[in-house]
Tab-separated table of C-alpha atoms in Angstrom:
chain	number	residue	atom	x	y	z
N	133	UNK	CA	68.470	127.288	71.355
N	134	UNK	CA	70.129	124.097	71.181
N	135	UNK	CA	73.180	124.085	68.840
N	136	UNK	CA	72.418	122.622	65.528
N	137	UNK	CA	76.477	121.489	64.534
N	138	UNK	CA	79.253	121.653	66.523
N	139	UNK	CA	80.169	125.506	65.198
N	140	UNK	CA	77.320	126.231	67.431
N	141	UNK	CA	77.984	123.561	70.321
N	142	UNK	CA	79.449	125.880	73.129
N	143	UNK	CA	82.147	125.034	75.308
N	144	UNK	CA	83.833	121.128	76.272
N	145	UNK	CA	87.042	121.987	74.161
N	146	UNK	CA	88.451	118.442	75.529
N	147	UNK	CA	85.492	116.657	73.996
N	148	UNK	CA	84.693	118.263	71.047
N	149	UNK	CA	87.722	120.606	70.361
N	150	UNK	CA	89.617	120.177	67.217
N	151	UNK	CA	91.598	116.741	66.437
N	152	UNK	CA	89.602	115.531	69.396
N	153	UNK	CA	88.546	111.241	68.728
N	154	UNK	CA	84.852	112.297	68.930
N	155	UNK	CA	84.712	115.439	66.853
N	156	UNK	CA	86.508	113.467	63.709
N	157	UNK	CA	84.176	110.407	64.536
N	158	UNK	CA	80.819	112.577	64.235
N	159	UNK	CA	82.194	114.644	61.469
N	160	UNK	CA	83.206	111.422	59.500
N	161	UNK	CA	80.188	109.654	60.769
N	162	UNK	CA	82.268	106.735	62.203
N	163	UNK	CA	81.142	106.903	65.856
N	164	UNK	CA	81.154	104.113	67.816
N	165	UNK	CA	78.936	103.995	71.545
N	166	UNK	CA	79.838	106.416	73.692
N	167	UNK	CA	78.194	107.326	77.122
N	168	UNK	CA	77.885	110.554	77.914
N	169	UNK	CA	78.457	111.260	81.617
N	170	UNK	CA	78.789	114.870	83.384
N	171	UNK	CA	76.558	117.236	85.073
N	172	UNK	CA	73.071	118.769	83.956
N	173	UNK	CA	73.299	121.189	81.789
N	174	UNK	CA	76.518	120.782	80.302
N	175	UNK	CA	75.165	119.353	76.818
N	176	UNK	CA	74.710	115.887	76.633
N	177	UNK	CA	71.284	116.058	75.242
N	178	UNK	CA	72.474	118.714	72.766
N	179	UNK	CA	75.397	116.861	71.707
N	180	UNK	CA	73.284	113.599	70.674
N	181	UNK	CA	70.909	116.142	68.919
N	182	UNK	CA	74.042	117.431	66.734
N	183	UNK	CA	74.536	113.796	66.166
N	184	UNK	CA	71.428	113.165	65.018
N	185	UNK	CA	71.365	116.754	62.543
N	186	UNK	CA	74.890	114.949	60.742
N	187	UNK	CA	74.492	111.611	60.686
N	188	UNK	CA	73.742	109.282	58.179
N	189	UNK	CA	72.169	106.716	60.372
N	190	UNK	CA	68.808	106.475	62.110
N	191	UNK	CA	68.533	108.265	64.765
N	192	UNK	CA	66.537	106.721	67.460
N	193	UNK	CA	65.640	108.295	71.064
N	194	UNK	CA	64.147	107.080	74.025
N	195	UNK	CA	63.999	107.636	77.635
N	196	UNK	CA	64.908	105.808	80.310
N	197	UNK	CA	62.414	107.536	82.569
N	198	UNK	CA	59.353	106.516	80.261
N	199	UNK	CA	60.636	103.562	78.215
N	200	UNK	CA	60.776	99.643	78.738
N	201	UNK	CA	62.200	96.802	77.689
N	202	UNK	CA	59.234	96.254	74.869
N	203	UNK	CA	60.259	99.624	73.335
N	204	UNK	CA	63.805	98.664	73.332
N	205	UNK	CA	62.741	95.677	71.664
N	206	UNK	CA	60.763	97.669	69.253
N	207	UNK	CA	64.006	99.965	68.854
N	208	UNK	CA	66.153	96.631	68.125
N	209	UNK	CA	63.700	94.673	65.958
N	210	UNK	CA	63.884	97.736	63.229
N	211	UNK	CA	67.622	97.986	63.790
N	212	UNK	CA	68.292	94.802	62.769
N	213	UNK	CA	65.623	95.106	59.723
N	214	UNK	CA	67.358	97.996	58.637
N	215	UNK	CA	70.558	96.669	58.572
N	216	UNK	CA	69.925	93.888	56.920
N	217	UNK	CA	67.690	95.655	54.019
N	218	UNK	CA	69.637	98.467	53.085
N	219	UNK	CA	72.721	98.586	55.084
N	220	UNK	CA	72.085	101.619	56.656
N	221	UNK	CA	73.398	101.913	60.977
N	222	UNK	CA	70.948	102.930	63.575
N	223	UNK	CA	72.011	105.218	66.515
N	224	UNK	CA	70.140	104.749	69.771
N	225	UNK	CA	70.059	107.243	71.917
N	226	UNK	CA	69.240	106.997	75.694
N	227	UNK	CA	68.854	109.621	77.711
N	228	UNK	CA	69.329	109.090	81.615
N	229	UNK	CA	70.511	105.874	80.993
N	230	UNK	CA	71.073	104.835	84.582
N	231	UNK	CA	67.722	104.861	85.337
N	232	UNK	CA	67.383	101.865	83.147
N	233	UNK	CA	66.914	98.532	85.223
N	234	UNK	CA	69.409	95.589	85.007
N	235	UNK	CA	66.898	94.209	82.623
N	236	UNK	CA	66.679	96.973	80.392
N	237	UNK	CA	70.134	97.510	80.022
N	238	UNK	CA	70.473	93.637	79.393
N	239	UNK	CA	67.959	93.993	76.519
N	240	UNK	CA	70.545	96.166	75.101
N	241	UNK	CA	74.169	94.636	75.766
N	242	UNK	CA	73.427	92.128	72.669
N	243	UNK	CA	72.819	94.654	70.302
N	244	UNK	CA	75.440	96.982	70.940
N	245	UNK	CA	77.954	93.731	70.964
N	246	UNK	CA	76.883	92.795	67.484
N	247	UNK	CA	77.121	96.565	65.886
N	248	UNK	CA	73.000	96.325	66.170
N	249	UNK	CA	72.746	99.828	67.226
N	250	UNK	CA	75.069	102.616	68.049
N	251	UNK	CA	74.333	103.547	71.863
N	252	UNK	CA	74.962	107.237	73.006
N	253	UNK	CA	73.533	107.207	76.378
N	254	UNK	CA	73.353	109.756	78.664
N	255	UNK	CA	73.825	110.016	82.573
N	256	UNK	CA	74.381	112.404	85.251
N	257	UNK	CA	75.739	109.522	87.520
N	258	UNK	CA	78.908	107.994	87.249
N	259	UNK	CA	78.502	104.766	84.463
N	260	UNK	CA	81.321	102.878	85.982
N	261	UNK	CA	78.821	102.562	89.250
N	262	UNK	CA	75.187	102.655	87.486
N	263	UNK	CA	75.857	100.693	84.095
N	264	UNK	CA	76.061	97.157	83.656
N	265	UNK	CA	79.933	97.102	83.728
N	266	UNK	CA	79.503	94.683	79.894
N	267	UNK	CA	77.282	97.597	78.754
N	268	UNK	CA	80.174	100.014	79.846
N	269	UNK	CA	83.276	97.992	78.522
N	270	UNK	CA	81.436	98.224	74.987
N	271	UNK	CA	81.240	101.933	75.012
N	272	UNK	CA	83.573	104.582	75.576
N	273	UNK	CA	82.899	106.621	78.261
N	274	UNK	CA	83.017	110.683	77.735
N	275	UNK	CA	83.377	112.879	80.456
N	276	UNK	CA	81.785	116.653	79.868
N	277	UNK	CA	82.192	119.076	82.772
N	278	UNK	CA	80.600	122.081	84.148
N	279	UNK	CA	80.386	125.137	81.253
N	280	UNK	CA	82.849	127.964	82.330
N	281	UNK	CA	81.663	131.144	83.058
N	282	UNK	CA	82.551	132.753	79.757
N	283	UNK	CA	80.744	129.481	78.136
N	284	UNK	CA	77.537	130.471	79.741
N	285	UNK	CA	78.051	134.115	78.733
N	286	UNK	CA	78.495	133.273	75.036
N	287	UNK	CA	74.944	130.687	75.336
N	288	UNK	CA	73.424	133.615	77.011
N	289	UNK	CA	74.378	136.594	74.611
N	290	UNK	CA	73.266	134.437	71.932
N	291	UNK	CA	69.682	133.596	72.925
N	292	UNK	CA	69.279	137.289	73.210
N	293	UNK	CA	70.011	137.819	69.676
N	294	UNK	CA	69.384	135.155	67.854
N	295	UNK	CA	66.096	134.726	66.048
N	296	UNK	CA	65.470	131.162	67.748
N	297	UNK	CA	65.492	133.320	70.655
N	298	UNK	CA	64.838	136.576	72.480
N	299	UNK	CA	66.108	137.756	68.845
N	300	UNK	CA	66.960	141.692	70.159
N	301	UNK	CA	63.577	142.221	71.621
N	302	UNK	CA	65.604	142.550	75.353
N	303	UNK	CA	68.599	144.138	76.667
N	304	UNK	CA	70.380	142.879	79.759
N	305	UNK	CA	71.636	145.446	82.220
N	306	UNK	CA	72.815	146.779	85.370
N	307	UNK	CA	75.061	143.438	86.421
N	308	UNK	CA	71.753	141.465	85.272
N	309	UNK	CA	74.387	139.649	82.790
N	310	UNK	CA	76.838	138.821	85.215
N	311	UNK	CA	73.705	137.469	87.944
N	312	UNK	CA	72.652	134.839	85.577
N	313	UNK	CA	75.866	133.503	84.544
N	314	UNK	CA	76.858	133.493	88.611
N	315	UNK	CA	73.883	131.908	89.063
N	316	UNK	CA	73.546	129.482	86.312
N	317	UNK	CA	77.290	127.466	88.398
N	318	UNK	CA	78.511	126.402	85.021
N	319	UNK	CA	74.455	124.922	83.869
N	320	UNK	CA	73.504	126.095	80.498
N	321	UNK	CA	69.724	125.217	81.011
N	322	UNK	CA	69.278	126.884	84.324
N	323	UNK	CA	71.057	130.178	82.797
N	324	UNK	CA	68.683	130.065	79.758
N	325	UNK	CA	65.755	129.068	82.321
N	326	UNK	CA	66.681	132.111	84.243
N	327	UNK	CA	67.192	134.629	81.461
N	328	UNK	CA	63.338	133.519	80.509
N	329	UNK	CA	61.778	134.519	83.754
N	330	UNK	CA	63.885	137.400	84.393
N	331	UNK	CA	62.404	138.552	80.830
N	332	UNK	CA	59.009	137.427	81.795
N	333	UNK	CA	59.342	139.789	85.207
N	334	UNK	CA	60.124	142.545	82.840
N	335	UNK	CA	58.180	145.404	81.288
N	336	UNK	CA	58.259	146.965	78.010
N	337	UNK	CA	59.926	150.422	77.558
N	338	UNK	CA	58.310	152.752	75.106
N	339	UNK	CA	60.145	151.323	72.309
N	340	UNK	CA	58.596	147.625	73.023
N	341	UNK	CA	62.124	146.463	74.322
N	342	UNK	CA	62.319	144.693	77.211
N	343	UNK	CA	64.845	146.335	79.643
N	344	UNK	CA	66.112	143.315	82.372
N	345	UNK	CA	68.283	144.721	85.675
N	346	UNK	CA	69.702	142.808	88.314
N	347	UNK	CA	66.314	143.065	90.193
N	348	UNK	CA	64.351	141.544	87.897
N	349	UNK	CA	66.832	138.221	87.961
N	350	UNK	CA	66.677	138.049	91.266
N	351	UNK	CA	63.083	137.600	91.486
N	352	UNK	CA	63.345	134.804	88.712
N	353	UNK	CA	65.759	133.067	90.725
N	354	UNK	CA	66.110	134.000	94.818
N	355	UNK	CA	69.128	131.350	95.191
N	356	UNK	CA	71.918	130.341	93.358
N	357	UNK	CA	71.221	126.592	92.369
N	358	UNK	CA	74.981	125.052	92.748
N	359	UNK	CA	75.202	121.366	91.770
N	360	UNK	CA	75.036	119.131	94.310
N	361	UNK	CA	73.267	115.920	94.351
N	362	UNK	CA	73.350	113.853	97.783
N	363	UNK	CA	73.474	110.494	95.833
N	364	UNK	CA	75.946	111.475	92.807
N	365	UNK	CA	79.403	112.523	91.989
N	366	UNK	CA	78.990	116.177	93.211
N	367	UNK	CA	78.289	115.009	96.114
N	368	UNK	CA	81.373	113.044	96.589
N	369	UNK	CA	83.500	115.556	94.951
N	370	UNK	CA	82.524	118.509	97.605
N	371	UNK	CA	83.158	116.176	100.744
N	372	UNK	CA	86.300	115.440	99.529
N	373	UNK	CA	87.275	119.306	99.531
N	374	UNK	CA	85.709	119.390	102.295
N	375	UNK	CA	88.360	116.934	104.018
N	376	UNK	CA	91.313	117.723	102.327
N	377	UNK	CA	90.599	121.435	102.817
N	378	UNK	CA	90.739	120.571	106.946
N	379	UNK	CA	93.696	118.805	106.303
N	380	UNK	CA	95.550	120.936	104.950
N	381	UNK	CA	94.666	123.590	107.554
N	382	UNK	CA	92.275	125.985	105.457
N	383	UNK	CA	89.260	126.956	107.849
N	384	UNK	CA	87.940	129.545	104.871
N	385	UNK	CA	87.717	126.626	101.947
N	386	UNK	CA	86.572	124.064	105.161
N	387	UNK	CA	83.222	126.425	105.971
N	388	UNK	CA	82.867	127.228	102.374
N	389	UNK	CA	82.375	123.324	101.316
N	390	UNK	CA	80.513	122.614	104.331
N	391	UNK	CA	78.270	125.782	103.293
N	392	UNK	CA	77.800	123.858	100.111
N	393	UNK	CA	76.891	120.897	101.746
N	394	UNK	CA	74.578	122.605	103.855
N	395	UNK	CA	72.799	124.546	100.763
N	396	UNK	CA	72.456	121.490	99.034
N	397	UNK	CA	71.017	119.601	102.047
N	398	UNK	CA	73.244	116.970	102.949
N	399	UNK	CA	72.415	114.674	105.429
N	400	UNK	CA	74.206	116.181	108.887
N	401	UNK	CA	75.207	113.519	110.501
N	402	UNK	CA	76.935	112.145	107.467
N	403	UNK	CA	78.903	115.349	107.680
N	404	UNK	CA	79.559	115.289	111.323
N	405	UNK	CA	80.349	111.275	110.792
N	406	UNK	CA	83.039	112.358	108.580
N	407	UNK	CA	84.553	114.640	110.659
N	408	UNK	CA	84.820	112.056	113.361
N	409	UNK	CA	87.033	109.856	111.494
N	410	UNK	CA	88.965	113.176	110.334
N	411	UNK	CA	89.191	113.594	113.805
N	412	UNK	CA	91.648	110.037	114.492
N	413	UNK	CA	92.594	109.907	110.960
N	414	UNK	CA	93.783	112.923	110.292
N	415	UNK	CA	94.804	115.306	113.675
N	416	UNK	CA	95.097	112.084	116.008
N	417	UNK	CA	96.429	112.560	119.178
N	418	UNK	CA	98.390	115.735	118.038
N	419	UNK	CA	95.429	117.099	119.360
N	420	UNK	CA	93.422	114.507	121.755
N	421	UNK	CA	90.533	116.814	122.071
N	422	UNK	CA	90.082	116.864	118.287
N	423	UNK	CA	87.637	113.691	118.466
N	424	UNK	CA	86.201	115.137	121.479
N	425	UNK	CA	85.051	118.005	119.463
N	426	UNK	CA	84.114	115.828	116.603
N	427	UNK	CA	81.712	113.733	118.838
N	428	UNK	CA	80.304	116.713	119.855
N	429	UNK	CA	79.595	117.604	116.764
N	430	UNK	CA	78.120	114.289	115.607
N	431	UNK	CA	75.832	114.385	118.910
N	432	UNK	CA	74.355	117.919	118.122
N	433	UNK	CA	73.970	117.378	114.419
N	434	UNK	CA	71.558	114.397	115.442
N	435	UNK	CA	69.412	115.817	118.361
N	436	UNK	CA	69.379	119.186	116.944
N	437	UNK	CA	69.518	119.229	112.905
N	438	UNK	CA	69.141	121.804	110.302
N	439	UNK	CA	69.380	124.800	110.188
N	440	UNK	CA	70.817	125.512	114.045
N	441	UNK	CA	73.286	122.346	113.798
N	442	UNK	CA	75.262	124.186	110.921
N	443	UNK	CA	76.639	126.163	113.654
N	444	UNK	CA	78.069	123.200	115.805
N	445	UNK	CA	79.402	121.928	112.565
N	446	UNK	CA	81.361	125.338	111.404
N	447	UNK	CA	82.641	125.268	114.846
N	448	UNK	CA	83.778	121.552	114.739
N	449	UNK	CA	85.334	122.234	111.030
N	450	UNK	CA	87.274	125.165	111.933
N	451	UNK	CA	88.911	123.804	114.807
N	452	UNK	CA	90.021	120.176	112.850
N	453	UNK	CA	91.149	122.766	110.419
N	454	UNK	CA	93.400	124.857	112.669
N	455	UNK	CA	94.289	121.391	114.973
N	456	UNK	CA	98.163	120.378	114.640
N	457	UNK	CA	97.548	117.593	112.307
N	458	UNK	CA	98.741	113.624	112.911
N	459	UNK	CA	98.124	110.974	110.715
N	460	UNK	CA	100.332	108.373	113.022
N	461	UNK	CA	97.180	106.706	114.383
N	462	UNK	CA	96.334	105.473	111.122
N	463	UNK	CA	99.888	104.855	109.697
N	464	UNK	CA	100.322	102.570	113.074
N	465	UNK	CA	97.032	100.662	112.886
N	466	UNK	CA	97.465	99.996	108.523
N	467	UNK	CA	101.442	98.938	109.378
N	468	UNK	CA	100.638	96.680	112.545
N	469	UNK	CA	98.294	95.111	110.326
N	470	UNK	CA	100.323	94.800	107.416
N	471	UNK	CA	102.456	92.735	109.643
N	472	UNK	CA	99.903	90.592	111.365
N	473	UNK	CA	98.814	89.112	107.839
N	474	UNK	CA	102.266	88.872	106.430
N	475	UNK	CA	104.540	88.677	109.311
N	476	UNK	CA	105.190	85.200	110.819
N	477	UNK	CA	103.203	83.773	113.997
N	478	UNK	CA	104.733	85.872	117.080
N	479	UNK	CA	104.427	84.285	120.248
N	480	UNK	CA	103.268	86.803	123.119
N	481	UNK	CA	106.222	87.098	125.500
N	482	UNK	CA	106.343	84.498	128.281
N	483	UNK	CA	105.924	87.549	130.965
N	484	UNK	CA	102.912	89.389	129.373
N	485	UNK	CA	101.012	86.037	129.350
N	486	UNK	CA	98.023	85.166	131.670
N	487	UNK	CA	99.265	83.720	134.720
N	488	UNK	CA	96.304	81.752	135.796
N	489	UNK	CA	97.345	78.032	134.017
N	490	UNK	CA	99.399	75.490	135.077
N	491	UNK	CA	102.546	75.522	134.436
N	492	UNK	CA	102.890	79.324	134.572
N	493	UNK	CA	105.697	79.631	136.928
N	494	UNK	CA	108.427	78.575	134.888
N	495	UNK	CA	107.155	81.795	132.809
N	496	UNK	CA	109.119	85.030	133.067
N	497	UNK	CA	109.331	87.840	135.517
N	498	UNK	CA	106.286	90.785	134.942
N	499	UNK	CA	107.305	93.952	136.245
N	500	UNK	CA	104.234	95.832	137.092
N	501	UNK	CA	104.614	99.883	136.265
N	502	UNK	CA	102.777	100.747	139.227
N	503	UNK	CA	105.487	99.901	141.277
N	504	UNK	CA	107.881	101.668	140.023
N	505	UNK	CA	108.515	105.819	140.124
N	506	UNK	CA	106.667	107.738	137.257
N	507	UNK	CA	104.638	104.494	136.500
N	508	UNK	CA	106.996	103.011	133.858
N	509	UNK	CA	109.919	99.964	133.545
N	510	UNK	CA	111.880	98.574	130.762
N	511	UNK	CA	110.988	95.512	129.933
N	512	UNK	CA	109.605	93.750	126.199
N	513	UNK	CA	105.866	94.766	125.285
N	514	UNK	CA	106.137	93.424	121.592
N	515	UNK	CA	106.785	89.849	120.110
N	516	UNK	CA	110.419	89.047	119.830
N	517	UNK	CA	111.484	90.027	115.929
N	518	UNK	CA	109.748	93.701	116.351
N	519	UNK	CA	111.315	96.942	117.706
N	520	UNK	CA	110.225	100.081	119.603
N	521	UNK	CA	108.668	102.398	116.757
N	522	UNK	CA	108.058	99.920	113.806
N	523	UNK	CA	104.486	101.183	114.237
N	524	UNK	CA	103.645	104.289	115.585
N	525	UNK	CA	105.725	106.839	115.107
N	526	UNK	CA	104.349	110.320	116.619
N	527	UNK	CA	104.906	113.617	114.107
N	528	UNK	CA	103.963	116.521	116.096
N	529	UNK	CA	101.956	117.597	118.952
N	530	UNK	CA	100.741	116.170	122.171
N	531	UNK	CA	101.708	112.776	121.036
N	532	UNK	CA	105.188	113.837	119.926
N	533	UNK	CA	105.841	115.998	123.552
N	534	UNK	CA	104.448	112.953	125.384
N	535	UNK	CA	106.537	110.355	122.926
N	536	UNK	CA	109.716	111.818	123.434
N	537	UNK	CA	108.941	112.582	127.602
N	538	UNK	CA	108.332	108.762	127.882
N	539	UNK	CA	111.937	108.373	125.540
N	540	UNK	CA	113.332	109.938	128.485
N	541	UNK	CA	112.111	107.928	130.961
N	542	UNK	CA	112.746	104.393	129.226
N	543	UNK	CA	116.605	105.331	128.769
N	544	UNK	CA	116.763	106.811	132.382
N	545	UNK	CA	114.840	103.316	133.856
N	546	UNK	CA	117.261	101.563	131.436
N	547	UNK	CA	120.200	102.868	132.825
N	548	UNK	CA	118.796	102.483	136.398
N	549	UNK	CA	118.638	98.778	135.401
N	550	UNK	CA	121.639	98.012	133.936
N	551	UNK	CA	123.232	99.430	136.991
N	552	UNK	CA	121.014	97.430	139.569
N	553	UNK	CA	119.955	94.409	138.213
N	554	UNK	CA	118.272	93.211	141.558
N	555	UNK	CA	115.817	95.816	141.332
N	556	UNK	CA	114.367	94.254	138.671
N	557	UNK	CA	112.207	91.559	140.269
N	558	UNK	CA	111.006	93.742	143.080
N	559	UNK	CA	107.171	94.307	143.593
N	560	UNK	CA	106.176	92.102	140.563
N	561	UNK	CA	102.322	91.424	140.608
């Protein structure tokens, strides 16, 4: 069933659509190397083969999974043959090309510089992290993206009818339509892989038709296969819902990534890891118990793992989500920093310095909080050239009741002070 032109080619309107770079370049035969990178399923392979039905050029094909560097060197050696004998262009192919070794993607960088070959390769990992970065900058890289719904619909009606296919012999029925294309998550070959067993769990009516219901696609495929791969892009795409979700105070979309996570068998403690820096990062000390929870969290998803720790981490998730949210720890840390590199050399305040050196009683007066009521006295904490609040600054919560209780305090002692300046020396340690 794979399309023969692009009339056929199904879906990736921002690839392939009309006026699109790539459509005129395969319909003029002008293309140039391209990569290929998106999920499985969402026609990669299929697009090289229409490339292959309407091009001029050789088409070549090999496999990163199978193939070495002697093969590519096979692949080259005729390239460069043919070129030179009759002119004509070669188009390599390379499917799963992040599987190739440093090596093997070396062997090619040469010929793709000098118009050798044209490379399409193909990868379900993300080229600008698993292709030579030389091998990358001479190709353009094309995103494709998961087949919508309706895309899948249209792939699977037409295997049903067409004569490459099913070609009428089955009807679909009772929601049995709908199951695949639910279950297919926007993968053409697992809906056409389903469709094919659900067929094969089918009997013949009278007529010889093959009648398929919801039942028998359910038996072909018990669970929904949704992308995720712990090592690729999916995998960083869905833990970053999963955070922003919890930041912005959704508990539904928080369980429903972490479900996703959990289907596709992520590591736990990498989950519960990132909740604990959520946990500072993101709530803070809006809500001090928020890392409490977090490290809880971490703790059970490693001495008790799947399935029971899923529990620990819904609870965890729901309760960063619903937490009064802070990101002041992190804003104070980044800006304090910002001014250690940058800032001048700030010399620690004669009476916060360590006393025990010679020498250290011409320093100033400390004024230990102990000594005073509620625990607290004005005095200087930071280097001279910094103010009160050019780092943290609290936004809500516990940190904001406590910020602005202390406030109080400060301008009272301050006043107190001002007004008695011999009480300032008293009980210093």
């Amino acid at each position: 069933m794979r399309p023969r032109d692009l009339s056929e080619f199904v879906g990736q309107s921002k690839v392939v659509g009309e006026s699109t770079w790539l459509r005129r370049a395969i319909e003029t035969d002008t293309l140039s190397s391209v990569i290929f990178f998106g999920p499985a399923g969402t026609g990669k392979t299929s697009l090289a083969r229409v490339i292959a039905h309407v091009t001029n050029a050789c088409f070549e094909e090999v496999s990163a999974v199978t193939s070495g560097v002697a093969d590519l060197r096979r692949v080259i050696e005729h390239a460069e043959q043919r070129l030179g004998i009759s002119g004509q262009r070669t188009i390599l192919f390379v499917d799963e090309i992040h599987r190739f070794s440093k090596s093997q993607q070396d062997a090619l960088l040469h010929a793709v510089e000098d118009r050798v070959v044209v490379l399409i390769g193909a990868t379900t990992e993300n080229p600008f992290f698993e292709v030579n970065a030389p091998l990358v900058s001479r190709s353009r890289v094309i995103e494709l993206e998961h087949l919508s719904n309706e895309d899948v619909r249209v792939l699977v009606r037409r295997a049903l009818d067409d004569e490459r296919g099913l070609a009428g012999s089955v009807a679909l029925e009772g929601g049995a339509e709908d199951a695949i294309v639910t279950m297919a998550g926007g993968d053409a070959r697992v809906a056409l892989t389903t469709l094919e067993l659900a067929v094969a769990c089918a009997s013949a009516d009278p007529t010889g038709q093959k009648r398929v219901g919801f039942d028998a696609v359910k038996e072909a495929s018990p669970s929904r296969i949704l992308p995720f791969d712990k090592r690729g892009d999916v995998h960083y795409d869905v833990i970053s819902a999963f955070i922003k979700s919890m930041r912005g105070s959704d508990a539904d979309a928080a369980v429903y990534w972490l479900a996703r996570m959990v289907h596709g068998g992520e590591d736990p403690k990498f989950i519960a890891r990132r909740m604990l820096i959520f946990a500072s990062e993101d709530v803070g000390n809006a809500d001090p118990q928020a890392i409490l929870i977090a490290h809880a969290a971490f703790k059970a998803a490693e001495s008790i793992g799947w399935p029971e720790c899923r529990i620990n981490l819904a609870q965890a998730a729901i309760y960063l989500s619903l937490a009064p949210k802070s990101n002041a720890a992190i804003m104070a840390v980044d800006s304090a920093l910002k001014e250690v590199k940058n800032g001048p050399a700030r010399r620690v305040p004669s009476h916060l310095r360590d006393r025990h050196r010679p020498g250290s009683d011409s320093y100033g007066q400390y004024l230990y909080p102990h000594s005073y009521p509620d625990g607290l006295v004005a005095q200087r904490y930071l280097p001279e050239g910094l103010k009160s609040g050019a780092f943290f600054r609290p936004v809500r919560g516990w940190e904001e009741e406590r910020s602005r209780a202390w406030g109080e305090v400060r301008q009272n002692k301050a006043r107190q002070n001002v007004s008695d300046p011999g009480s300032r020396g008293k009980n210093e340690a």
